Tab-separated table of C-alpha atoms in Angstrom:
chain	number	residue	atom	x	y	z
A	1	MET	CA	-56.311	24.824	28.281
A	2	SER	CA	-53.316	26.810	29.541
A	3	LYS	CA	-50.983	25.699	32.238
A	4	THR	CA	-52.130	28.630	34.366
A	5	THR	CA	-55.742	27.453	34.117
A	6	ASN	CA	-54.752	23.889	35.066
A	7	THR	CA	-53.253	25.077	38.393
A	8	PHE	CA	-56.659	26.188	39.658
A	9	SER	CA	-59.493	23.863	40.562
A	10	PRO	CA	-62.924	24.296	39.029
A	11	GLU	CA	-64.273	25.553	42.320
A	12	VAL	CA	-61.620	28.302	42.536
A	13	ARG	CA	-62.291	29.413	38.953
A	14	GLU	CA	-66.021	29.443	39.552
A	15	ARG	CA	-65.621	31.513	42.748
A	16	ALA	CA	-63.308	33.976	41.049
A	17	VAL	CA	-65.771	34.521	38.163
A	18	ARG	CA	-68.616	35.026	40.656
A	19	LEU	CA	-66.611	37.593	42.540
A	20	VAL	CA	-65.899	39.608	39.389
A	21	LEU	CA	-69.541	39.626	38.364
A	22	ASP	CA	-70.808	40.419	41.882
A	23	ASN	CA	-68.346	43.206	42.583
A	24	GLU	CA	-68.120	44.739	39.097
A	25	GLY	CA	-70.198	47.757	40.185
A	26	GLN	CA	-67.716	48.633	42.933
A	27	HIS	CA	-64.989	49.402	40.415
A	28	ALA	CA	-64.676	51.936	37.641
A	29	SER	CA	-64.705	49.123	35.005
A	30	ARG	CA	-64.885	45.377	34.708
A	31	TRP	CA	-61.136	45.279	33.907
A	32	GLN	CA	-60.300	46.955	37.202
A	33	ALA	CA	-62.437	44.426	38.995
A	34	VAL	CA	-60.678	41.630	37.147
A	35	MET	CA	-57.232	43.056	38.007
A	36	SER	CA	-58.176	43.425	41.666
A	37	ILE	CA	-59.560	39.919	42.098
A	38	ALA	CA	-56.882	38.267	39.943
A	39	ALA	CA	-54.158	39.646	42.203
A	40	LYS	CA	-55.876	38.078	45.208
A	41	ILE	CA	-56.511	34.768	43.472
A	42	GLY	CA	-52.954	34.480	42.177
A	43	CYS	CA	-53.678	34.323	38.413
A	44	THR	CA	-53.074	36.778	35.613
A	45	PRO	CA	-55.844	39.287	34.762
A	46	GLN	CA	-56.004	37.928	31.170
A	47	THR	CA	-56.689	34.413	32.507
A	48	LEU	CA	-59.451	35.568	34.848
A	49	ASN	CA	-60.970	37.745	32.096
A	50	ASP	CA	-61.071	34.620	29.829
A	51	TRP	CA	-62.876	32.693	32.607
A	52	VAL	CA	-65.456	35.418	32.941
A	53	LYS	CA	-66.094	35.541	29.184
A	54	LYS	CA	-66.488	31.779	29.026
A	55	ALA	CA	-68.918	31.785	31.927
A	56	GLU	CA	-71.036	34.424	30.202
A	57	VAL	CA	-71.045	32.389	26.980
A	58	ASP	CA	-72.086	29.233	28.877
A	59	SER	CA	-74.946	31.138	30.581
A	60	GLY	CA	-76.123	32.676	27.330
A	61	LYS	CA	-75.239	36.321	28.267
A	62	ARG	CA	-72.549	36.511	25.581
A	63	ALA	CA	-72.543	35.174	22.003
A	64	GLY	CA	-70.297	32.241	21.382
A	65	ILE	CA	-70.033	28.438	21.603
A	66	PRO	CA	-70.687	27.016	25.123
A	67	THR	CA	-67.992	24.929	26.737
A	68	GLU	CA	-70.045	21.694	26.631
A	69	MET	CA	-70.809	22.117	22.943
A	70	ALA	CA	-67.196	22.996	22.170
A	71	GLU	CA	-66.048	19.843	23.907
A	72	LYS	CA	-68.587	17.743	21.974
A	73	MET	CA	-67.457	19.349	18.738
A	74	LYS	CA	-63.827	18.493	19.593
A	75	ALA	CA	-64.830	14.897	20.355
A	76	LEU	CA	-66.686	14.611	17.092
A	77	GLU	CA	-63.817	16.091	15.154
A	78	ARG	CA	-61.437	13.631	16.821
A	79	GLU	CA	-63.812	10.707	16.059
A	80	ASN	CA	-64.149	11.866	12.436
A	81	ARG	CA	-60.382	12.002	12.080
A	82	GLU	CA	-60.086	8.512	13.477
A	83	LEU	CA	-62.880	7.194	11.214
A	84	ARG	CA	-61.400	8.874	8.163
A	85	GLN	CA	-58.051	7.334	9.001
A	86	ALA	CA	-59.601	3.891	9.530
A	87	ASN	CA	-61.429	4.248	6.226
A	88	GLU	CA	-58.228	5.224	4.460
A	89	ILE	CA	-56.408	2.263	5.999
A	90	LEU	CA	-59.149	-0.084	4.855
A	91	ARG	CA	-59.102	1.414	1.363
A	92	LYS	CA	-55.357	0.868	1.092
A	93	ALA	CA	-55.659	-2.611	2.644
A	94	SER	CA	-58.388	-3.647	0.165
A	95	ALA	CA	-56.037	-2.786	-2.675
A	96	TYR	CA	-53.062	-4.431	-0.950
A	97	PHE	CA	-55.014	-7.608	-0.126
A	98	CYS	CA	-56.775	-7.511	-3.488
A	99	ASP	CA	-57.490	-11.239	-3.581
A	100	GLY	CA	-59.897	-10.860	-0.604
A	101	GLY	CA	-60.971	-14.127	1.088
A	102	ALA	CA	-60.075	-15.182	4.532
A	103	ARG	CA	-57.718	-13.578	7.020
A	104	PRO	CA	-54.579	-12.264	5.215
A	105	PRO	CA	-51.300	-14.033	6.096
A	106	THR	CA	-49.388	-12.478	8.961
A	107	GLU	CA	-46.336	-11.802	6.771
A	108	VAL	CA	-48.497	-9.903	4.274
A	109	MET	CA	-50.039	-7.776	7.033
A	110	VAL	CA	-46.583	-7.083	8.499
A	111	GLY	CA	-45.516	-5.856	5.047
A	112	PHE	CA	-48.562	-3.607	4.814
A	113	ILE	CA	-47.837	-2.090	8.226
A	114	ASP	CA	-44.198	-1.516	7.223
A	115	ALA	CA	-45.361	0.299	4.121
A	116	HIS	CA	-47.905	2.573	5.903
A	117	ARG	CA	-46.815	2.956	9.487
A	118	ASP	CA	-45.274	6.400	8.809
A	119	ALA	CA	-48.582	7.670	7.444
A	120	HIS	CA	-50.996	6.169	10.028
A	121	GLY	CA	-49.001	4.646	12.909
A	122	VAL	CA	-48.798	0.985	13.950
A	123	GLU	CA	-51.592	0.930	16.509
A	124	PRO	CA	-54.290	2.505	14.277
A	125	ILE	CA	-53.482	0.045	11.513
A	126	CYS	CA	-53.591	-2.902	13.918
A	127	ASP	CA	-56.984	-1.707	15.186
A	128	VAL	CA	-58.316	-2.152	11.643
A	129	LEU	CA	-56.434	-5.311	10.607
A	130	PRO	CA	-56.711	-8.639	12.426
A	131	ILE	CA	-53.223	-8.437	13.918
A	132	ALA	CA	-52.034	-7.368	17.364
A	133	PRO	CA	-49.359	-4.703	17.762
A	134	ALA	CA	-47.345	-7.174	19.874
A	135	THR	CA	-47.341	-9.626	16.913
A	136	TYR	CA	-46.014	-6.958	14.594
A	137	TYR	CA	-43.270	-5.804	16.984
A	138	ASP	CA	-42.330	-9.411	17.607
A	139	HIS	CA	-41.695	-9.781	13.896
A	140	LEU	CA	-39.563	-6.671	13.933
A	141	VAL	CA	-37.430	-7.955	16.799
A	142	LYS	CA	-36.854	-11.298	15.107
A	143	ARG	CA	-36.125	-9.631	11.806
A	144	ALA	CA	-33.561	-7.407	13.442
A	145	ASP	CA	-31.986	-10.266	15.314
A	146	PRO	CA	-32.268	-13.524	13.329
A	147	ALA	CA	-30.612	-15.421	16.223
A	148	ARG	CA	-33.927	-15.183	18.097
A	149	LEU	CA	-35.687	-17.267	15.396
A	150	SER	CA	-36.412	-20.954	15.869
A	151	ASP	CA	-34.696	-23.531	13.670
A	152	ARG	CA	-37.864	-23.854	11.597
A	153	ALA	CA	-38.206	-20.104	11.261
A	154	LYS	CA	-34.547	-19.822	10.176
A	155	ARG	CA	-35.154	-22.469	7.555
A	156	ASP	CA	-38.293	-20.651	6.466
A	157	GLU	CA	-36.429	-17.373	6.103
A	158	ALA	CA	-33.822	-19.115	3.911
A	159	LEU	CA	-36.543	-20.709	1.724
A	160	ARG	CA	-38.742	-17.645	1.214
A	161	PRO	CA	-36.408	-15.865	-1.273
A	162	GLU	CA	-35.895	-19.104	-3.153
A	163	ILE	CA	-39.619	-19.671	-3.484
A	164	ARG	CA	-40.194	-16.123	-4.628
A	165	ARG	CA	-37.300	-16.392	-7.073
A	166	VAL	CA	-38.732	-19.515	-8.664
A	167	PHE	CA	-42.160	-17.973	-8.773
A	168	GLU	CA	-41.050	-14.676	-10.360
A	169	ASP	CA	-38.570	-16.343	-12.735
A	170	ASN	CA	-41.399	-18.325	-14.278
A	171	TRP	CA	-43.722	-15.408	-15.176
A	172	SER	CA	-45.420	-15.657	-11.743
A	173	VAL	CA	-47.643	-18.451	-12.996
A	174	TYR	CA	-46.289	-21.420	-11.122
A	175	GLY	CA	-48.505	-22.920	-8.472
A	176	LEU	CA	-47.523	-25.014	-5.500
A	177	ARG	CA	-46.750	-28.197	-7.395
A	178	LYS	CA	-44.525	-26.639	-10.028
A	179	VAL	CA	-42.642	-24.431	-7.465
A	180	TRP	CA	-41.990	-27.500	-5.339
A	181	HIS	CA	-40.828	-29.584	-8.294
A	182	GLN	CA	-38.482	-26.798	-9.452
A	183	LEU	CA	-36.952	-26.454	-6.005
A	184	ARG	CA	-36.394	-30.214	-5.856
A	185	ARG	CA	-34.792	-30.090	-9.320
A	186	GLU	CA	-32.357	-27.458	-7.998
A	187	GLY	CA	-31.369	-29.648	-5.074
A	188	PHE	CA	-33.482	-28.240	-2.233
A	189	ASP	CA	-34.651	-30.936	0.168
A	190	VAL	CA	-37.995	-29.379	1.081
A	191	ALA	CA	-41.413	-30.932	1.758
A	192	ARG	CA	-44.372	-30.004	-0.409
A	193	CYS	CA	-46.387	-28.978	2.688
A	194	THR	CA	-43.588	-26.540	3.683
A	195	VAL	CA	-43.725	-24.865	0.239
A	196	ALA	CA	-47.571	-24.724	0.544
A	197	ARG	CA	-47.368	-23.105	3.928
A	198	LEU	CA	-44.769	-20.542	2.940
A	199	MET	CA	-46.541	-19.632	-0.342
A	200	LYS	CA	-49.667	-18.998	1.591
A	201	ASP	CA	-47.842	-16.873	4.164
A	202	MET	CA	-46.213	-14.909	1.403
A	203	GLY	CA	-49.616	-14.342	-0.313
A	204	ILE	CA	-48.573	-15.814	-3.678
A	205	GLN	CA	-50.354	-18.407	-5.777
A	206	GLY	CA	-50.198	-19.681	-9.324
A	207	ILE	CA	-52.406	-18.660	-12.187
A	208	ILE	CA	-55.843	-20.287	-12.220
A	209	ARG	CA	-57.495	-21.169	-15.443
A	210	GLY	CA	-61.046	-19.935	-15.494
A	211	LYS	CA	-62.691	-18.063	-12.640
A	212	PRO	CA	-60.866	-18.549	-9.329
A	213	HIS	CA	-62.858	-20.012	-6.446
A	214	LYS	CA	-62.074	-19.896	-2.739
A	215	THR	CA	-61.865	-23.380	-1.444
A	216	THR	CA	-62.039	-24.593	2.168
A	217	ILE	CA	-58.903	-25.739	3.958
A	218	PRO	CA	-59.973	-28.903	5.870
A	219	ASP	CA	-59.052	-29.860	9.369
A	220	LYS	CA	-57.543	-33.279	8.731
A	221	LYS	CA	-57.314	-34.034	12.426
A	222	GLN	CA	-61.080	-34.324	12.707
A	223	PRO	CA	-63.120	-37.238	11.378
A	224	CYS	CA	-65.018	-36.185	8.258
A	225	PRO	CA	-68.624	-37.268	7.475
A	226	LEU	CA	-69.607	-38.404	4.020
A	227	ASP	CA	-71.288	-36.205	1.460
A	228	LYS	CA	-74.947	-37.214	1.723
A	229	VAL	CA	-76.145	-34.402	-0.586
A	230	ASN	CA	-73.970	-34.755	-3.654
A	231	ARG	CA	-74.988	-31.285	-4.929
A	232	GLN	CA	-78.700	-32.235	-4.829
A	233	PHE	CA	-80.169	-29.244	-2.934
A	234	ARG	CA	-83.843	-29.750	-3.928
A	235	VAL	CA	-85.842	-31.520	-1.238
A	236	PRO	CA	-89.624	-32.184	-1.132
A	237	ALA	CA	-90.298	-30.748	2.339
A	238	PRO	CA	-88.903	-28.442	5.040
A	239	ASN	CA	-86.584	-29.855	7.697
A	240	MET	CA	-85.015	-32.428	5.401
A	241	LEU	CA	-81.810	-30.594	4.517
A	242	TRP	CA	-80.036	-27.647	6.142
A	243	VAL	CA	-76.943	-26.094	4.574
A	244	SER	CA	-74.464	-23.895	6.462
A	245	ASP	CA	-71.649	-21.550	5.592
A	246	PHE	CA	-70.119	-18.267	6.735
A	247	THR	CA	-68.508	-15.249	5.175
A	248	TYR	CA	-66.549	-12.196	6.304
A	249	VAL	CA	-67.068	-8.434	6.213
A	250	ALA	CA	-64.475	-5.713	6.535
A	251	THR	CA	-65.387	-2.880	8.963
A	252	TRP	CA	-63.483	0.161	10.131
A	253	LYS	CA	-62.757	-1.692	13.358
A	254	GLY	CA	-61.587	-4.983	11.787
A	255	PHE	CA	-63.161	-8.079	10.238
A	256	VAL	CA	-66.407	-9.617	11.397
A	257	TYR	CA	-67.872	-12.923	10.353
A	258	VAL	CA	-71.476	-13.851	9.464
A	259	ALA	CA	-72.742	-17.442	9.584
A	260	PHE	CA	-76.040	-18.749	8.132
A	261	VAL	CA	-78.044	-21.976	8.445
A	262	ILE	CA	-80.491	-22.353	5.562
A	263	ASP	CA	-83.393	-24.786	5.114
A	264	ALA	CA	-82.971	-26.004	1.529
A	265	TYR	CA	-86.676	-26.481	0.790
A	266	ALA	CA	-87.582	-22.794	0.560
A	267	ARG	CA	-84.097	-21.266	1.067
A	268	LYS	CA	-85.327	-19.885	4.433
A	269	ILE	CA	-82.621	-18.746	6.827
A	270	VAL	CA	-83.331	-20.574	10.091
A	271	GLY	CA	-80.225	-19.523	11.986
A	272	TRP	CA	-77.593	-16.808	11.766
A	273	ARG	CA	-74.836	-15.268	13.831
A	274	VAL	CA	-72.406	-12.324	13.545
A	275	SER	CA	-69.105	-12.524	15.385
A	276	THR	CA	-65.772	-10.735	15.661
A	277	SER	CA	-63.890	-14.044	15.411
A	278	ALA	CA	-64.156	-17.129	13.202
A	279	TYR	CA	-63.884	-19.692	15.986
A	280	ALA	CA	-66.186	-22.722	16.034
A	281	GLY	CA	-68.409	-21.215	18.714
A	282	PHE	CA	-70.016	-18.632	16.475
A	283	VAL	CA	-71.190	-21.178	13.827
A	284	LEU	CA	-72.516	-23.276	16.719
A	285	ASP	CA	-74.583	-20.343	17.856
A	286	ALA	CA	-76.203	-20.146	14.439
A	287	LEU	CA	-76.974	-23.890	14.635
A	288	GLU	CA	-78.477	-23.471	18.085
A	289	GLN	CA	-80.837	-20.790	16.775
A	290	ALA	CA	-81.898	-23.136	13.975
A	291	VAL	CA	-82.460	-26.040	16.367
A	292	HIS	CA	-84.484	-23.849	18.754
A	293	ASP	CA	-86.586	-22.490	15.857
A	294	ARG	CA	-87.291	-25.795	14.097
A	295	ARG	CA	-87.255	-28.314	17.000
A	296	PRO	CA	-86.000	-31.305	15.019
A	297	VAL	CA	-86.540	-34.760	16.495
A	298	LYS	CA	-84.376	-37.803	16.152
A	299	GLY	CA	-85.270	-40.120	13.347
A	300	MET	CA	-86.881	-37.473	11.140
A	301	GLY	CA	-83.938	-37.765	8.656
A	302	LEU	CA	-82.768	-34.118	8.758
A	303	VAL	CA	-79.340	-33.712	7.148
A	304	HIS	CA	-76.957	-30.862	7.906
A	305	HIS	CA	-74.597	-30.075	5.046
A	306	SER	CA	-71.483	-27.828	5.172
A	307	ASP	CA	-68.012	-27.506	3.696
A	308	ARG	CA	-64.989	-29.066	5.349
A	309	GLY	CA	-64.101	-26.027	7.403
A	310	SER	CA	-62.694	-26.802	10.850
A	311	GLN	CA	-65.507	-24.874	12.462
A	312	TYR	CA	-68.080	-27.351	11.144
A	313	LEU	CA	-65.905	-30.370	11.929
A	314	SER	CA	-65.237	-29.342	15.515
A	315	ILE	CA	-66.094	-31.798	18.292
A	316	LYS	CA	-68.716	-29.532	19.850
A	317	TYR	CA	-70.504	-28.911	16.556
A	318	THR	CA	-70.559	-32.579	15.691
A	319	GLU	CA	-71.788	-33.509	19.172
A	320	ARG	CA	-74.593	-30.913	18.982
A	321	LEU	CA	-75.733	-32.320	15.628
A	322	ALA	CA	-75.876	-35.836	17.106
A	323	GLU	CA	-77.703	-34.594	20.208
A	324	ALA	CA	-80.365	-32.919	18.030
A	325	GLY	CA	-80.727	-36.037	15.867
A	326	ILE	CA	-79.293	-34.346	12.769
A	327	GLU	CA	-77.148	-36.325	10.314
A	328	PRO	CA	-73.883	-34.529	9.279
A	329	SER	CA	-72.771	-34.183	5.686
A	330	VAL	CA	-69.828	-32.321	4.155
A	331	GLY	CA	-68.734	-31.532	0.621
A	332	SER	CA	-65.533	-32.462	-1.095
A	333	VAL	CA	-62.371	-30.339	-1.008
A	334	GLY	CA	-61.729	-28.365	-4.182
A	335	ASP	CA	-65.300	-28.709	-5.432
A	336	SER	CA	-66.745	-25.258	-5.938
A	337	TYR	CA	-70.316	-26.619	-6.091
A	338	ASP	CA	-70.220	-28.825	-2.988
A	339	ASN	CA	-72.076	-26.219	-0.899
A	340	ALA	CA	-73.477	-24.091	-3.772
A	341	LEU	CA	-76.759	-23.281	-2.086
A	342	ALA	CA	-75.176	-21.792	1.020
A	343	GLU	CA	-72.654	-19.894	-1.093
A	344	THR	CA	-75.529	-18.470	-3.160
A	345	ILE	CA	-77.131	-17.081	-0.003
A	346	ASN	CA	-73.780	-15.687	1.067
A	347	GLY	CA	-73.458	-14.045	-2.325
A	348	LEU	CA	-76.914	-12.486	-2.078
A	349	PHE	CA	-76.111	-11.193	1.361
A	350	LYS	CA	-72.825	-9.596	0.205
A	351	ALA	CA	-74.437	-8.064	-2.933
A	352	GLU	CA	-77.621	-6.818	-1.334
A	353	VAL	CA	-76.288	-5.578	2.014
A	354	ILE	CA	-72.527	-5.467	2.395
A	355	HIS	CA	-71.392	-4.106	-0.996
A	356	ARG	CA	-74.399	-1.821	-1.517
A	357	ARG	CA	-74.516	-0.235	1.940
A	358	GLY	CA	-70.831	-0.215	2.945
A	359	PRO	CA	-68.322	0.829	4.061
A	360	TRP	CA	-69.156	-0.544	7.499
A	361	ARG	CA	-68.256	1.218	10.729
A	362	SER	CA	-68.468	-1.540	13.293
A	363	PHE	CA	-69.591	-5.024	14.327
A	364	GLU	CA	-72.817	-3.614	15.663
A	365	ALA	CA	-73.723	-1.980	12.339
A	366	VAL	CA	-73.192	-5.243	10.462
A	367	GLU	CA	-75.188	-7.221	13.016
A	368	TYR	CA	-78.194	-4.876	12.837
A	369	ALA	CA	-78.103	-4.796	9.061
A	370	THR	CA	-78.004	-8.597	9.000
A	371	LEU	CA	-80.994	-8.735	11.306
A	372	GLU	CA	-82.953	-6.481	8.934
A	373	TRP	CA	-81.892	-8.383	5.831
A	374	VAL	CA	-82.702	-11.844	7.205
A	375	ASP	CA	-86.179	-10.641	8.205
A	376	TRP	CA	-86.718	-9.152	4.744
A	377	PHE	CA	-85.184	-12.174	2.992
A	378	ASN	CA	-87.322	-14.716	4.818
A	379	ASN	CA	-90.621	-12.849	4.735
A	380	ARG	CA	-90.631	-10.473	1.785
A	381	ARG	CA	-87.919	-11.197	-0.782
A	382	LEU	CA	-89.136	-13.021	-3.877
A	383	LEU	CA	-87.106	-16.054	-4.884
A	384	GLU	CA	-87.314	-17.424	-8.416
A	385	PRO	CA	-86.385	-21.056	-7.560
A	386	ILE	CA	-89.439	-21.376	-5.314
A	387	GLY	CA	-91.879	-19.663	-7.646
A	388	ASN	CA	-91.160	-15.989	-6.995
A	389	ILE	CA	-92.590	-15.987	-3.493
A	390	PRO	CA	-90.903	-15.403	-0.110
A	391	PRO	CA	-89.437	-18.414	1.751
A	392	ALA	CA	-91.870	-18.088	4.623
A	393	GLU	CA	-94.823	-18.105	2.250
A	394	ALA	CA	-93.458	-21.184	0.438
A	395	GLU	CA	-93.265	-23.073	3.725
A	396	ALA	CA	-96.739	-21.901	4.794
A	397	ASN	CA	-98.155	-23.151	1.473
A	398	PHE	CA	-96.510	-26.536	2.053
A	399	TYR	CA	-98.053	-26.985	5.497
A	400	ALA	CA	-101.419	-25.694	4.287
A	401	ALA	CA	-101.397	-28.304	1.521
A	402	LEU	CA	-100.652	-31.052	4.098
A	403	GLU	CA	-103.622	-29.964	6.186
A	404	THR	CA	-105.861	-30.003	3.080
A	405	GLU	CA	-104.757	-33.479	2.157
A	406	ALA	CA	-105.314	-34.694	5.799
A	407	MET	CA	-108.832	-33.296	5.797
A	408	ALA	CA	-109.572	-34.864	2.416
A	409	ALA	CA	-108.378	-38.222	3.663
């Protein structure tokens, strides 16, 4: 809209248009009417003539695109540009963070923003990645003025190039243990945990023989229950063993997380939750749904099994299990089969929903798709381990058999 148009209120423009249309017959031509009224209004004849044409289009008297529709089209075009940009950022990020897994290290995300800020801008990239613009700019300030860094950060900055040098000088195959030993051989007085933290932040890891598996980083501050399952996920009845785990999904607006609670007897999903953050509260919500659905009672011997993630070892989660009379159990660190059943369900969810129907626009889209999938999985999907029947049917058959035995007795 021109500056001239902006100086007039909508009421003045509407009145001027009405005056032209009402008094057009009193002049030799419309243009003369426009010139006469424009002089009195204080705008140029061309501007007033444009107002009249637009009013006729909006009323249907003249062919063209109405103002409301034009504004909607502009809004849609703007939204499409933003979505295309978000999709392009996610495509580049998926290649940049090719190892997938949990939230990328901050240093790696800062490097990605540095590489693509000219093409997309800092804020649009931060809207997609799980990093705030303030965090990125804080890194820039400290990088420009190392004096602002803490003593630990200064030591980290000195160690990073040494760690990368050792890693790259050895065919990029050294893992934590060998990098640490090599640094010690060269006279660096550095703790193994420091090397582990910096290698993670730098996004580098050693070569893994065989297929790599994502393992859980435990919260060593929390007491850890014993493994009461020991990879034995077959149970003779429902409500004897629940397994829990969560996974993540990349969307155009950032990462979202999906948690499941599964009854091991028929693989039925008894609780689930989608969240924009991976804090302990969202896995607790999935547990609450399971407890409300199954109504376990104390003394029934129900075991809840998970990995050693801090979300499942949190105080609130542990207290809720105890309150519901559920015995906690966790797998061992570094054991890719310690929670195999839950990871299998996660894998089916990713293959059948996320990978097949993506890319994903928003949290709401993932949540609704998860709702649909859980309903289908529980009530209609055939599972080979339970006899190629749906989980709900397997449980119904179990309880029907119990009733038959009770009647026979």
